[in-house]
Amino acid sequence: MAVEPVLRMKGISKSYYGTKVLDSVNLSIMPGEVHGIVGENGAGKSTLMNILFGMNVIHSTGGFEGSIEIAGQPVQIKSPLQAMALGIGMVHQEFMLLPNYSVTENIKLNREVLKPNLASRIFGPRLQSLDYDKMYADARKALKRLNIDIDEYATIAGLPVGYMQFTEIARELDKEHLRILVFDEPTAVLAESEAAHLLEAIKEIAAAGIAVLFITHRLNEIMEVCDNITVLRDGRHVVTKASKDTNVIELAELMVGRSMEFAGRKQHYSHKGRPILEIKQLTVDMPGERVRGVDLTAYEGEILGIGGLAGQGKIGIANGIMGLFPAAGDVKVAGTPLPLNNPSASIAAGLAFVSEDRRGVGLLLNSSIEVNIASGAMFGKKEFIKTWGPFSQVDQAAVRENAQKLIGELDIRCTGPRQLVRQLSGGNQQKVCIARALTMNPKILLVSEPTRGIDVGAKQLVLDTLRRLNEELGMTIVVTSSELAELRSICSRIAIITDGRVAGILKPDDSDVNFGLLMAGQPISKGA
Amino acid sequence: MQSRPMTTSETMLQGRMASARSFLVRNMVTIMFLVLSAVGYKLSGMTPFLFLMDIVARLSRNAFLVLALIIPVMAGMGLNFSIVLGAMAAQAIVIFVTHWGFAGLPGILLSMALVTPLAAILGYLTGSLFNRTKGQEMIAGLILGYFAQGIYELVFLQLVGGIIPMDNSTIIMSSGVGVRTTIDLTNGLKYGLDWPGQYWGNDLLLRPTLPWAIIGMAVALAVGIVIYQLRVDKRQRLGSTQLVLAGIGLAWACWWSVQQIQARTQINWIRVPLLTWLVIAGACVGLHFFSRTKLGQDMRSVGQDRHVAAVAGIDVNRVRIAAIILSMVMAAWGHIIFLQNIGTFSTYGSHEQVGLYSAAALLIGGATVARATIGHALLGTLLFHTLFIVAPAAGRQLFGDAQIGEYFRVFVAYGIIGITLAMHAWKQILQRRSVDQ
Ligand SMILES: Nc1ncnc2c1ncn2[C@@H]1O[C@H](COP(=O)(O)OP(=O)(O)OP(=O)(O)O)[C@@H](O)[C@H]1O
Ligand SMILES: [Mg+2]
């Protein structure tokens, strides 16, 4: 029996200000199918999905060409509201949550359960009261479908990013008549265990007959859940393959358009310098990532890795040191005690931080790439500023030069340093965040999840850049990551955090068994 | 290594200290004004009788206008200085209603009914303008106020009496064209709401004495709290500390009132305009109810993030226009309440300060450009007008010149708006920077 595709996009083209970012892309997906879309940062994945969801950015920049059919019917999708009415749901690459609302209010955003009252009978339905009891019940149901234990009464602000992500997904699931669900890099902010959880949920959603479009840079995930995979490169449709007919290496090559070398990097161990960052009994009150007494020392000139499972507290360490969450304990930078709970003191002490929560936050979206890259050093350290007696002026030439250098090093895909950050793809925005931290030329660079949301090709570039900073400038780097392979490829030592404490410190070439044991909270016999 | 690990409760204690500090910082303005008012009161040497009489009048006069500012803040549009337009609409209608000879409560009700469509149209236009100047609503509202002033003057100085016929020698200037600079509402709308009994010669109806009014309010509040506790979800109920504090406050107020009644003090001469206070209370209940309706929720959603709200399918522009319409209508009603209490007004000047003074009152109550509650509005009105009352007297006592207190008061009113707006901008920069890091 010939089932009709629930969605067919034909010959989709889109230009932004004269630059073609999508060029006659075709896509078709069956009910209950999980369809992966892969491509480098800036390949046009989010743009394609924004077209499907009728986002305003598309229509305010001249619309698009091509046609869309839902269940065989040609449709014009001019607004998100229309897309929702057609049964399309989307988990956007950047968060679409209201921070002061509870989880429930976000899940039911603009779909609140209403009950009539006297005023609404007189003045119309917009004055109906919210039925909070029913809303909480619905939210609980949607969260239950995801098998996740989030308090539906909790306020979004202050929740760990993983929880925010699941809240967004629950919101989409709660929509009735959902036929197509788009995930734009849902796992980019999730730790591995959370991501695995999400993949399970995706499979169940598809089993219920909903078509799922899944965008991610983690090719293993694509291989695991997708039935078919579409590869985009520079806005063009390269190929659509059944996932059983391909493999990760082939996908990566198709994405980048050249063959990739996946040779493991050779390890290097830097000598132990003097202790530069001494952490004693650090506790951090970060919801979902509590640190309960960490002792850890980083030596000058090394790359120290911090790994561990999600929720065990590894993310909290850097956040606590930078004063972003309430912290207590003893932290010394180069022998000088660091006042805690004071972000500017941390900056002044020569620390710079690339947060794990980077999706759009902290960037001045309406400023140029070069200004963003320089902004940290400009505000924090008064660099890039020329002074003429009492007057000061931004040193444009230096700002430009620095931006150009980093754009090359990190392969930021843009039209030039003057382009607005708002116009960059999500992954390229993240590279700008990294570039900004590097520009601050810190004594110690704290990086959390450096390669999240960054495509395979650029991943290597980011890791290489970190390594080069370390080797050439002797910068001490503390990398927090949930990808063990990544830590093992660049770090000299890796601390594994379990239950808010250091379970042990391993060398990158220690056996997988030892890593596994520490993460599971088991002691290992041989001291590291 | 052997040092004792920090327990969770210690981290919590630190957190609590930090939150106590941030409570002080957040409410700095309100606390400062509490102190200023208390000191000013002491210095002024006023008797409680004089002070209370004045504050009762000023509260009933101004509270409604301040409440009119809450909804636009909810919708993320900041302080709505365009309520000056609502005040002008109210004056226009009051002039005509006075000309037609309506008086008392019927006159007030007629004015409110007539001003509603006018204010709604003005609100629609203003809201449409604000939709083109998103993010600049406050400054756009101020400018709009000056612009509207021009039109208003044109109409009432040049057209009324001329093109718009109005044959009334107490309203129209002797030249036959243009409205006089002051309009007297005595024997007209004056006290129409405050004291409706005056027209049928009943002194007591709807004019309880202050102690009895306080006892009545305390009882009403107590009943209200009980109903709230029973109806609302467990998590939103008041905590036991709050309940005990409220209980003590209410009991003390009743005890004080009973004492005044028994001792037959001067305080018993103060009359409370019950109907006006009921209208204000109704507005408070209405606002609370409104914030829990679909439209209210949409406003709060739009107020937090326009982009996210739009993606969720909320018609952002429409919601913003609705917010301004509601605010404008409330402001027009509020200004009618204001005028009937004063009893005389300056045709070309009485509306001018409405926007700034209401905004100052709201801010003094602890509101910010992004968050304002009914409590902020009421507390702010109380504190702002306390200062109004005591400043001149304190100035006379201190410097032998009431004018100095007067200057101080004006300085404070404008200063506080300037400072709050600057602090708001500063906080945004700080927040952005801390996210940066
Ligand atoms: N609002 C915009 N204005 C101008 N150009 C834009 C805009 N949004 C995206 N672009 C450009 O369109 C191209 C495709 O971006 P898109 O966001 O679709 O990439 P992506 O495949 O989702 O990448 P990533 O993996 O980094 O999220 C990029 O070159 C980007 O610079
Ligand atoms: Mg994208």
PDB file of C-alpha atoms in Angstrom, chain A residues 293-468:
ATOM      1  CA  GLY A 293      33.096  19.518  47.864  1.00  0.00           C
ATOM      2  CA  VAL A 294      35.612  19.352  45.039  1.00  0.00           C
ATOM      3  CA  ASP A 295      39.381  19.397  45.565  1.00  0.00           C
ATOM      4  CA  LEU A 296      41.233  19.883  42.334  1.00  0.00           C
ATOM      5  CA  THR A 297      44.434  21.539  41.178  1.00  0.00           C
ATOM      6  CA  ALA A 298      45.354  22.681  37.701  1.00  0.00           C
ATOM      7  CA  TYR A 299      49.042  23.152  36.937  1.00  0.00           C
ATOM      8  CA  GLU A 300      50.388  25.946  34.838  1.00  0.00           C
ATOM      9  CA  GLY A 301      50.512  25.072  31.164  1.00  0.00           C
ATOM     10  CA  GLU A 302      48.383  21.964  31.212  1.00  0.00           C
ATOM     11  CA  ILE A 303      45.035  21.083  29.709  1.00  0.00           C
ATOM     12  CA  LEU A 304      42.950  19.644  32.503  1.00  0.00           C
ATOM     13  CA  GLY A 305      39.824  17.767  31.575  1.00  0.00           C
ATOM     14  CA  ILE A 306      36.711  17.505  33.725  1.00  0.00           C
ATOM     15  CA  GLY A 307      34.397  14.694  32.792  1.00  0.00           C
ATOM     16  CA  GLY A 308      31.581  12.680  34.257  1.00  0.00           C
ATOM     17  CA  LEU A 309      27.950  11.881  33.758  1.00  0.00           C
ATOM     18  CA  ALA A 310      25.247  14.492  33.501  1.00  0.00           C
ATOM     19  CA  GLY A 311      23.903  15.817  36.773  1.00  0.00           C
ATOM     20  CA  GLN A 312      26.978  14.748  38.737  1.00  0.00           C
ATOM     21  CA  GLY A 313      28.277  18.283  39.078  1.00  0.00           C
ATOM     22  CA  LYS A 314      31.029  18.670  36.510  1.00  0.00           C
ATOM     23  CA  ILE A 315      29.255  21.631  34.897  1.00  0.00           C
ATOM     24  CA  GLY A 316      28.886  23.366  38.256  1.00  0.00           C
ATOM     25  CA  ILE A 317      32.607  23.693  38.921  1.00  0.00           C
ATOM     26  CA  ALA A 318      33.444  26.295  36.298  1.00  0.00           C
ATOM     27  CA  ASN A 319      30.157  28.104  36.873  1.00  0.00           C
ATOM     28  CA  GLY A 320      30.945  28.329  40.580  1.00  0.00           C
ATOM     29  CA  ILE A 321      34.475  29.604  40.036  1.00  0.00           C
ATOM     30  CA  MET A 322      33.198  32.273  37.672  1.00  0.00           C
ATOM     31  CA  GLY A 323      30.661  33.473  40.248  1.00  0.00           C
ATOM     32  CA  LEU A 324      27.629  32.604  38.188  1.00  0.00           C
ATOM     33  CA  PHE A 325      26.031  30.365  40.830  1.00  0.00           C
ATOM     34  CA  PRO A 326      26.321  30.617  44.628  1.00  0.00           C
ATOM     35  CA  ALA A 327      29.543  28.955  45.668  1.00  0.00           C
ATOM     36  CA  ALA A 328      31.579  28.428  48.814  1.00  0.00           C
ATOM     37  CA  GLY A 329      35.032  27.056  49.496  1.00  0.00           C
ATOM     38  CA  ASP A 330      38.643  27.999  48.811  1.00  0.00           C
ATOM     39  CA  VAL A 331      39.868  28.868  45.354  1.00  0.00           C
ATOM     40  CA  LYS A 332      43.338  30.217  44.680  1.00  0.00           C
ATOM     41  CA  VAL A 333      44.563  31.586  41.373  1.00  0.00           C
ATOM     42  CA  ALA A 334      48.352  31.602  41.175  1.00  0.00           C
ATOM     43  CA  GLY A 335      48.471  31.535  44.948  1.00  0.00           C
ATOM     44  CA  THR A 336      46.103  34.459  45.492  1.00  0.00           C
ATOM     45  CA  PRO A 337      42.717  33.678  47.057  1.00  0.00           C
ATOM     46  CA  LEU A 338      39.846  34.340  44.658  1.00  0.00           C
ATOM     47  CA  PRO A 339      36.753  36.007  46.136  1.00  0.00           C
ATOM     48  CA  LEU A 340      33.794  33.829  45.213  1.00  0.00           C
ATOM     49  CA  ASN A 341      30.335  34.901  44.023  1.00  0.00           C
ATOM     50  CA  ASN A 342      31.850  37.856  42.250  1.00  0.00           C
ATOM     51  CA  PRO A 343      32.091  37.505  38.475  1.00  0.00           C
ATOM     52  CA  SER A 344      34.185  40.605  37.925  1.00  0.00           C
ATOM     53  CA  ALA A 345      36.762  39.452  40.458  1.00  0.00           C
ATOM     54  CA  SER A 346      37.083  36.225  38.522  1.00  0.00           C
ATOM     55  CA  ILE A 347      37.645  38.117  35.287  1.00  0.00           C
ATOM     56  CA  ALA A 348      40.169  40.378  36.969  1.00  0.00           C
ATOM     57  CA  ALA A 349      42.050  37.339  38.238  1.00  0.00           C
ATOM     58  CA  GLY A 350      42.677  36.346  34.631  1.00  0.00           C
ATOM     59  CA  LEU A 351      39.977  33.755  34.160  1.00  0.00           C
ATOM     60  CA  ALA A 352      37.843  33.540  31.051  1.00  0.00           C
ATOM     61  CA  PHE A 353      34.864  31.281  30.575  1.00  0.00           C
ATOM     62  CA  VAL A 354      33.060  29.803  27.621  1.00  0.00           C
ATOM     63  CA  SER A 355      29.747  28.721  29.111  1.00  0.00           C
ATOM     64  CA  GLU A 356      28.021  25.476  28.191  1.00  0.00           C
ATOM     65  CA  ASP A 357      24.839  27.490  27.780  1.00  0.00           C
ATOM     66  CA  ARG A 358      25.798  29.366  24.695  1.00  0.00           C
ATOM     67  CA  ARG A 359      22.809  29.273  22.453  1.00  0.00           C
ATOM     68  CA  GLY A 360      22.546  32.877  21.523  1.00  0.00           C
ATOM     69  CA  VAL A 361      23.043  34.083  25.091  1.00  0.00           C
ATOM     70  CA  GLY A 362      25.709  36.569  25.879  1.00  0.00           C
ATOM     71  CA  LEU A 363      26.124  37.604  22.293  1.00  0.00           C
ATOM     72  CA  LEU A 364      25.181  41.075  21.164  1.00  0.00           C
ATOM     73  CA  LEU A 365      23.041  39.752  18.336  1.00  0.00           C
ATOM     74  CA  ASN A 366      22.645  43.071  16.598  1.00  0.00           C
ATOM     75  CA  SER A 367      26.337  43.878  16.571  1.00  0.00           C
ATOM     76  CA  SER A 368      28.985  42.742  14.166  1.00  0.00           C
ATOM     77  CA  ILE A 369      31.144  39.683  14.584  1.00  0.00           C
ATOM     78  CA  GLU A 370      34.261  41.766  15.205  1.00  0.00           C
ATOM     79  CA  VAL A 371      32.625  43.814  17.948  1.00  0.00           C
ATOM     80  CA  ASN A 372      31.386  40.671  19.648  1.00  0.00           C
ATOM     81  CA  ILE A 373      34.760  39.052  19.531  1.00  0.00           C
ATOM     82  CA  ALA A 374      36.429  42.116  21.003  1.00  0.00           C
ATOM     83  CA  SER A 375      33.695  42.975  23.516  1.00  0.00           C
ATOM     84  CA  GLY A 376      34.933  40.776  26.362  1.00  0.00           C
ATOM     85  CA  ALA A 377      38.437  42.174  26.261  1.00  0.00           C
ATOM     86  CA  MET A 378      37.121  45.681  25.740  1.00  0.00           C
ATOM     87  CA  PHE A 379      34.827  45.746  28.786  1.00  0.00           C
ATOM     88  CA  GLY A 380      36.770  43.428  31.017  1.00  0.00           C
ATOM     89  CA  LYS A 381      40.327  44.500  30.342  1.00  0.00           C
ATOM     90  CA  LYS A 382      40.092  47.835  28.526  1.00  0.00           C
ATOM     91  CA  GLU A 383      41.888  46.434  25.512  1.00  0.00           C
ATOM     92  CA  PHE A 384      41.325  47.570  21.933  1.00  0.00           C
ATOM     93  CA  ILE A 385      40.978  51.087  23.250  1.00  0.00           C
ATOM     94  CA  LYS A 386      43.215  53.953  22.313  1.00  0.00           C
ATOM     95  CA  THR A 387      43.407  56.801  24.758  1.00  0.00           C
ATOM     96  CA  TRP A 388      44.136  60.376  23.862  1.00  0.00           C
ATOM     97  CA  GLY A 389      44.407  62.163  27.136  1.00  0.00           C
ATOM     98  CA  PRO A 390      40.917  62.152  28.604  1.00  0.00           C
ATOM     99  CA  PHE A 391      39.380  60.740  25.427  1.00  0.00           C
ATOM    100  CA  SER A 392      39.293  57.164  24.405  1.00  0.00           C
ATOM    101  CA  GLN A 393      38.387  55.522  21.174  1.00  0.00           C
ATOM    102  CA  VAL A 394      37.941  51.994  19.946  1.00  0.00           C
ATOM    103  CA  ASP A 395      40.909  50.838  17.965  1.00  0.00           C
ATOM    104  CA  GLN A 396      39.042  49.725  14.858  1.00  0.00           C
ATOM    105  CA  ALA A 397      42.046  48.389  13.032  1.00  0.00           C
ATOM    106  CA  ALA A 398      43.086  46.138  15.914  1.00  0.00           C
ATOM    107  CA  VAL A 399      39.526  44.914  16.376  1.00  0.00           C
ATOM    108  CA  ARG A 400      39.281  44.056  12.686  1.00  0.00           C
ATOM    109  CA  GLU A 401      42.634  42.322  12.559  1.00  0.00           C
ATOM    110  CA  ASN A 402      41.934  40.207  15.616  1.00  0.00           C
ATOM    111  CA  ALA A 403      38.514  39.210  14.269  1.00  0.00           C
ATOM    112  CA  GLN A 404      39.941  38.235  10.904  1.00  0.00           C
ATOM    113  CA  LYS A 405      42.551  36.061  12.535  1.00  0.00           C
ATOM    114  CA  LEU A 406      40.014  34.186  14.659  1.00  0.00           C
ATOM    115  CA  ILE A 407      37.492  33.855  11.851  1.00  0.00           C
ATOM    116  CA  GLY A 408      40.172  31.985   9.966  1.00  0.00           C
ATOM    117  CA  GLU A 409      41.381  29.905  12.873  1.00  0.00           C
ATOM    118  CA  LEU A 410      37.928  28.764  13.951  1.00  0.00           C
ATOM    119  CA  ASP A 411      36.500  28.654  10.432  1.00  0.00           C
ATOM    120  CA  ILE A 412      33.590  30.952  11.255  1.00  0.00           C
ATOM    121  CA  ARG A 413      31.422  30.891   8.128  1.00  0.00           C
ATOM    122  CA  CYS A 414      30.435  34.465   7.445  1.00  0.00           C
ATOM    123  CA  THR A 415      30.582  37.150   4.813  1.00  0.00           C
ATOM    124  CA  GLY A 416      33.177  39.075   6.808  1.00  0.00           C
ATOM    125  CA  PRO A 417      33.948  40.551  10.214  1.00  0.00           C
ATOM    126  CA  ARG A 418      31.306  43.248   9.748  1.00  0.00           C
ATOM    127  CA  GLN A 419      28.405  40.781   9.432  1.00  0.00           C
ATOM    128  CA  LEU A 420      25.849  40.886  12.222  1.00  0.00           C
ATOM    129  CA  VAL A 421      25.962  37.950  14.601  1.00  0.00           C
ATOM    130  CA  ARG A 422      22.182  37.580  14.283  1.00  0.00           C
ATOM    131  CA  GLN A 423      22.688  36.483  10.706  1.00  0.00           C
ATOM    132  CA  LEU A 424      25.033  33.631  11.540  1.00  0.00           C
ATOM    133  CA  SER A 425      23.979  30.028  11.830  1.00  0.00           C
ATOM    134  CA  GLY A 426      23.720  28.660  15.363  1.00  0.00           C
ATOM    135  CA  GLY A 427      27.008  26.787  15.237  1.00  0.00           C
ATOM    136  CA  ASN A 428      28.869  29.779  13.925  1.00  0.00           C
ATOM    137  CA  GLN A 429      27.474  31.928  16.725  1.00  0.00           C
ATOM    138  CA  GLN A 430      29.001  29.490  19.166  1.00  0.00           C
ATOM    139  CA  LYS A 431      32.346  29.837  17.482  1.00  0.00           C
ATOM    140  CA  VAL A 432      32.067  33.588  18.035  1.00  0.00           C
ATOM    141  CA  CYS A 433      31.608  32.913  21.776  1.00  0.00           C
ATOM    142  CA  ILE A 434      34.784  30.873  21.809  1.00  0.00           C
ATOM    143  CA  ALA A 435      36.631  33.520  19.825  1.00  0.00           C
ATOM    144  CA  ARG A 436      35.592  36.151  22.357  1.00  0.00           C
ATOM    145  CA  ALA A 437      36.961  34.162  25.275  1.00  0.00           C
ATOM    146  CA  LEU A 438      40.219  33.519  23.438  1.00  0.00           C
ATOM    147  CA  THR A 439      40.590  37.232  22.739  1.00  0.00           C
ATOM    148  CA  MET A 440      40.600  37.953  26.455  1.00  0.00           C
ATOM    149  CA  ASN A 441      43.925  36.161  26.478  1.00  0.00           C
ATOM    150  CA  PRO A 442      43.293  34.759  29.921  1.00  0.00           C
ATOM    151  CA  LYS A 443      45.762  33.133  32.266  1.00  0.00           C
ATOM    152  CA  ILE A 444      43.313  30.316  32.670  1.00  0.00           C
ATOM    153  CA  LEU A 445      40.649  29.483  30.138  1.00  0.00           C
ATOM    154  CA  LEU A 446      37.636  27.560  31.381  1.00  0.00           C
ATOM    155  CA  VAL A 447      35.715  25.974  28.546  1.00  0.00           C
ATOM    156  CA  SER A 448      32.540  23.997  28.973  1.00  0.00           C
ATOM    157  CA  GLU A 449      31.389  21.741  26.183  1.00  0.00           C
ATOM    158  CA  PRO A 450      33.593  23.395  23.566  1.00  0.00           C
ATOM    159  CA  THR A 451      32.284  21.452  20.593  1.00  0.00           C
ATOM    160  CA  ARG A 452      28.597  21.287  21.274  1.00  0.00           C
ATOM    161  CA  GLY A 453      26.579  22.145  18.196  1.00  0.00           C
ATOM    162  CA  ILE A 454      29.682  22.385  16.061  1.00  0.00           C
ATOM    163  CA  ASP A 455      30.031  20.215  12.970  1.00  0.00           C
ATOM    164  CA  VAL A 456      32.605  17.432  12.668  1.00  0.00           C
ATOM    165  CA  GLY A 457      35.004  19.380  10.512  1.00  0.00           C
ATOM    166  CA  ALA A 458      35.019  22.448  12.721  1.00  0.00           C
ATOM    167  CA  LYS A 459      35.194  20.342  15.884  1.00  0.00           C
ATOM    168  CA  GLN A 460      38.731  19.389  15.052  1.00  0.00           C
ATOM    169  CA  LEU A 461      39.561  23.022  14.389  1.00  0.00           C
ATOM    170  CA  VAL A 462      38.251  24.088  17.795  1.00  0.00           C
ATOM    171  CA  LEU A 463      40.167  21.353  19.575  1.00  0.00           C
ATOM    172  CA  ASP A 464      43.300  22.135  17.590  1.00  0.00           C
ATOM    173  CA  THR A 465      42.971  25.799  18.488  1.00  0.00           C
ATOM    174  CA  LEU A 466      42.750  24.965  22.174  1.00  0.00           C
ATOM    175  CA  ARG A 467      45.765  22.757  21.894  1.00  0.00           C
ATOM    176  CA  ARG A 468      47.731  25.408  20.020  1.00  0.00           C
TER     177      ARG A 468
END
